[in-house]
Short mmCIF file of C-alpha atoms in Angstrom, two decimals:
data_model
loop_
_atom_site.label_atom_id
_atom_site.label_comp_id
_atom_site.label_asym_id
_atom_site.label_seq_id
_atom_site.Cartn_x
_atom_site.Cartn_y
_atom_site.Cartn_z
CA UNK A 25 81.80 -14.55 7.31
CA UNK A 26 84.84 -15.05 9.55
CA UNK A 27 87.12 -14.13 6.68
CA UNK A 28 85.94 -10.51 6.63
CA UNK A 29 86.52 -9.89 10.35
CA UNK A 30 90.23 -8.97 9.96
CA UNK A 31 89.21 -6.51 7.26
CA UNK A 32 86.63 -5.00 9.61
CA UNK A 33 89.36 -4.49 12.24
CA UNK A 34 91.51 -2.74 9.68
CA UNK A 35 88.51 -0.69 8.52
CA UNK A 36 87.84 0.30 12.13
CA UNK A 37 91.38 1.65 12.64
CA UNK A 38 91.33 3.45 9.28
CA UNK A 39 87.90 4.92 10.09
CA UNK A 40 89.06 6.24 13.46
CA UNK A 41 92.22 7.64 11.93
CA UNK A 42 90.39 9.40 9.08
CA UNK A 43 87.57 10.51 11.37
CA UNK A 44 89.90 12.17 13.87
CA UNK A 45 92.13 13.65 11.15
CA UNK A 46 89.13 15.26 9.42
CA UNK A 47 87.59 16.54 12.64
CA UNK A 48 84.72 14.06 12.95
CA UNK A 49 85.07 14.10 16.73
CA UNK A 50 84.36 17.84 16.74
CA UNK A 51 81.09 17.22 14.88
CA UNK A 52 80.12 14.52 17.36
CA UNK A 53 80.92 16.70 20.36
CA UNK A 54 79.21 19.75 18.89
CA UNK A 55 75.97 17.83 18.36
CA UNK A 56 76.16 15.96 21.64
CA UNK A 57 76.45 19.08 23.79
CA UNK A 58 73.30 20.62 22.31
CA UNK A 59 70.35 20.53 24.63
CA UNK A 60 66.98 19.40 23.33
CA UNK A 61 64.39 22.00 22.28
CA UNK A 62 62.51 22.15 25.56
CA UNK A 63 65.73 22.90 27.49
CA UNK A 64 66.82 25.55 24.99
CA UNK A 65 63.61 27.43 25.64
CA UNK A 66 62.47 27.25 22.01
CA UNK A 67 59.01 26.20 22.99
CA UNK A 68 58.17 29.59 24.45
CA UNK B 2 69.69 -10.86 38.85
CA UNK B 3 73.37 -10.21 38.12
CA UNK B 4 72.44 -8.81 34.73
CA UNK B 5 70.09 -6.26 36.30
CA UNK B 6 72.87 -4.93 38.53
CA UNK B 7 75.19 -4.76 35.56
CA UNK B 8 72.57 -2.79 33.61
CA UNK B 9 71.96 -0.48 36.58
CA UNK B 10 75.67 0.31 36.95
CA UNK B 11 75.95 0.86 33.20
CA UNK B 12 72.99 3.26 33.29
CA UNK B 13 74.62 5.25 36.10
CA UNK B 14 77.92 5.37 34.22
CA UNK B 15 76.15 6.58 31.06
CA UNK B 16 74.40 9.28 33.10
CA UNK B 17 77.18 9.95 35.56
CA UNK B 18 77.46 13.72 35.37
CA UNK B 19 76.05 15.07 38.61
CA UNK B 20 77.54 18.53 38.06
CA UNK B 21 74.37 19.62 36.27
CA UNK B 22 72.66 19.82 39.66
CA UNK B 23 75.09 22.58 40.65
CA UNK B 24 75.50 24.54 37.43
CA UNK B 25 72.24 23.64 35.57
CA UNK B 26 74.19 22.88 32.43
CA UNK B 27 74.91 19.94 30.14
CA UNK B 28 78.22 18.05 30.32
CA UNK B 29 80.63 19.42 27.71
CA UNK B 30 83.87 17.62 28.60
CA UNK B 31 86.14 15.26 26.67
CA UNK B 32 83.90 12.19 27.01
CA UNK B 33 81.29 13.80 24.74
CA UNK B 34 83.75 13.12 21.89
CA UNK B 35 83.12 9.41 22.44
CA UNK B 36 80.07 7.28 21.75
CA UNK B 37 78.79 5.20 24.66
CA UNK B 38 77.89 1.52 24.29
CA UNK B 39 74.09 1.67 24.20
CA UNK B 40 71.16 3.96 23.60
CA UNK B 41 71.18 6.95 25.92
CA UNK B 42 70.00 10.45 25.01
CA UNK B 43 73.10 12.65 24.75
CA UNK B 44 71.05 15.83 25.21
CA UNK B 45 70.19 14.89 28.78
CA UNK B 46 72.17 17.05 31.24
CA UNK B 47 73.52 14.03 33.15
CA UNK B 48 74.71 12.18 30.07
CA UNK B 49 78.47 11.61 29.83
CA UNK B 50 78.71 10.01 26.38
CA UNK B 51 77.26 10.50 22.93
CA UNK B 52 74.51 8.15 21.76
CA UNK B 53 75.75 6.23 18.67
CA UNK B 54 72.33 6.03 17.02
CA UNK B 55 71.50 9.60 18.02
CA UNK B 56 74.65 10.91 16.40
CA UNK B 57 74.01 8.79 13.30
CA UNK B 58 70.57 10.42 13.03
CA UNK B 59 72.14 13.83 13.62
CA UNK B 60 74.60 13.12 10.84
CA UNK B 61 71.82 12.06 8.47
CA UNK B 62 69.54 15.01 9.20
CA UNK B 63 72.32 17.47 8.45
CA UNK B 64 73.85 15.62 5.49
CA UNK B 65 72.71 18.31 3.03
CA UNK B 66 74.24 21.23 4.88
CA UNK B 67 77.62 19.85 5.98
CA UNK B 68 80.85 20.59 4.13
CA UNK B 69 82.49 17.56 2.49
CA UNK B 70 85.35 17.51 4.99
CA UNK B 71 83.04 17.41 8.01
CA UNK B 72 80.80 14.95 6.16
CA UNK B 73 83.58 12.45 5.48
CA UNK B 74 85.25 12.99 8.85
CA UNK B 75 82.09 12.48 10.88
CA UNK B 76 81.01 9.52 8.72
CA UNK B 77 84.26 7.66 9.34
CA UNK B 78 84.35 8.60 13.01
CA UNK B 79 80.82 7.25 13.57
CA UNK B 80 81.56 4.16 11.45
CA UNK B 81 84.66 3.56 13.58
CA UNK B 82 82.56 3.48 16.75
CA UNK B 83 79.98 1.13 15.25
CA UNK B 84 82.75 -1.25 14.16
CA UNK B 85 84.52 -0.92 17.51
CA UNK B 86 81.42 -1.86 19.51
CA UNK B 87 80.37 -4.53 17.04
CA UNK B 88 83.76 -6.21 16.97
CA UNK B 89 84.54 -5.92 20.68
CA UNK B 90 81.18 -6.41 22.35
CA UNK B 91 78.58 -7.43 19.75
CA UNK B 92 75.17 -8.17 21.21
CA UNK B 93 76.54 -8.09 24.76
CA UNK B 94 75.66 -4.38 24.63
CA UNK B 95 71.96 -5.07 24.01
CA UNK B 96 71.45 -7.32 27.02
CA UNK B 97 73.97 -6.01 29.52
CA UNK B 98 75.00 -2.41 28.86
CA UNK B 99 72.23 -0.52 27.08
CA UNK B 100 70.35 1.89 29.42
CA UNK B 101 67.35 1.93 27.08
CA UNK B 102 67.16 -1.88 27.14
CA UNK B 103 67.27 -1.70 30.94
CA UNK B 104 64.35 0.75 30.90
CA UNK B 105 62.39 -1.56 28.62
CA UNK B 106 63.12 -4.52 30.91
CA UNK B 107 61.80 -2.54 33.89
CA UNK B 108 58.67 -1.44 32.05
CA UNK B 109 58.01 -5.04 31.00
CA UNK B 110 57.96 -6.02 34.68
CA UNK B 111 54.95 -3.78 35.36
CA UNK B 112 51.97 -6.13 35.62
CA UNK B 113 49.68 -4.91 32.88
CA UNK B 114 47.73 -6.33 29.98
CA UNK B 115 50.24 -7.50 27.37
CA UNK B 116 49.38 -8.48 23.84
CA UNK B 117 51.88 -10.67 22.07
CA UNK B 118 52.09 -9.82 18.41
CA UNK B 119 53.06 -12.79 16.25
CA UNK B 120 54.59 -12.46 12.83
CA UNK B 121 55.79 -15.26 10.60
CA UNK B 122 59.37 -16.22 11.52
CA UNK B 123 60.90 -15.07 8.26
CA UNK B 124 59.37 -11.59 8.83
CA UNK B 125 60.35 -11.50 12.52
CA UNK B 126 63.98 -12.12 11.60
CA UNK B 127 64.05 -9.01 9.43
CA UNK B 128 61.73 -6.77 11.46
CA UNK B 129 64.62 -5.16 13.40
CA UNK B 130 66.31 -4.22 10.14
CA UNK B 131 63.07 -2.71 8.81
CA UNK B 132 62.80 -0.60 11.99
CA UNK B 133 66.45 0.42 11.73
CA UNK B 134 66.21 1.42 8.08
CA UNK B 135 62.90 3.26 8.46
CA UNK B 136 63.31 5.10 11.76
CA UNK B 137 67.07 5.63 11.95
CA UNK B 138 68.01 6.10 8.31
CA UNK B 139 65.07 6.97 6.03
CA UNK B 140 63.10 9.32 8.30
CA UNK B 141 66.04 11.60 9.18
CA UNK B 142 67.32 11.45 5.64
CA UNK B 143 64.15 12.35 3.74
CA UNK B 144 61.81 14.22 6.07
CA UNK B 145 63.17 17.73 5.71
CA UNK B 146 62.08 21.25 6.51
CA UNK B 147 62.15 24.24 4.15
CA UNK B 148 65.93 24.79 4.43
CA UNK B 149 66.78 21.16 3.67
CA UNK B 150 67.56 20.28 7.26
CA UNK B 151 66.14 16.90 8.22
CA UNK B 152 63.45 16.98 10.83
CA UNK B 153 61.97 14.02 12.66
CA UNK B 154 58.31 13.32 12.33
CA UNK B 155 58.02 13.08 16.10
CA UNK B 156 59.61 16.50 16.40
CA UNK B 157 57.12 17.92 13.95
CA UNK B 158 54.25 16.50 15.98
CA UNK B 159 55.88 17.85 19.14
CA UNK B 160 56.27 21.33 17.67
CA UNK B 161 52.69 21.40 16.46
CA UNK B 162 51.52 20.36 19.93
CA UNK B 163 53.66 22.80 21.91
CA UNK B 164 50.95 25.46 22.03
CA UNK B 165 48.65 22.98 23.72
CA UNK B 166 51.43 22.10 26.12
CA UNK B 167 51.95 25.69 27.18
CA UNK B 168 48.20 26.01 27.57
CA UNK B 169 48.14 22.97 29.89
CA UNK B 170 51.07 24.18 32.05
#
């Protein structure tokens, strides 16, 4: 199990790099700034 | 006792945006690009960070309608945060940082009839994974509406009940 931890660190850095390069942070922000249905007034 | 204070501070940091009291709006600043360590609804106006499991569910419910670039980008970005928290903090998050865990701890303190449910040990060990796979992955992935957009079962129940809600209020 301990042998894969260095690979997970490398995978983490690659994931962040690819995620930011391909605009993954924009997706996260876009979804996270959306209010839930009751606050958007969709229930009326 | 120290742990409770730690959890309380963490909860206030997760929900640290007090500007919503003045402008009645959700926080939309830079920190919403980042996942917070712990479960905390990111659609709450006071929330500063994105919920990692919430955004994973959001990713899964919209997996059919995203372009491949956004799909790959958001997948790796979310994976990066899961690895970051797992490698840096591990289960420290569950006991010390998670606002939802803090809420559960507080609710458990209410003196009320409690029924302990016992499962065989080999099932108990895997129960958390069954919950994770069913509620976080399978439900958002396969329960869809007519346009292919994933929709939570709870949301469906909520939407079917909303007429009764407006009748009550």
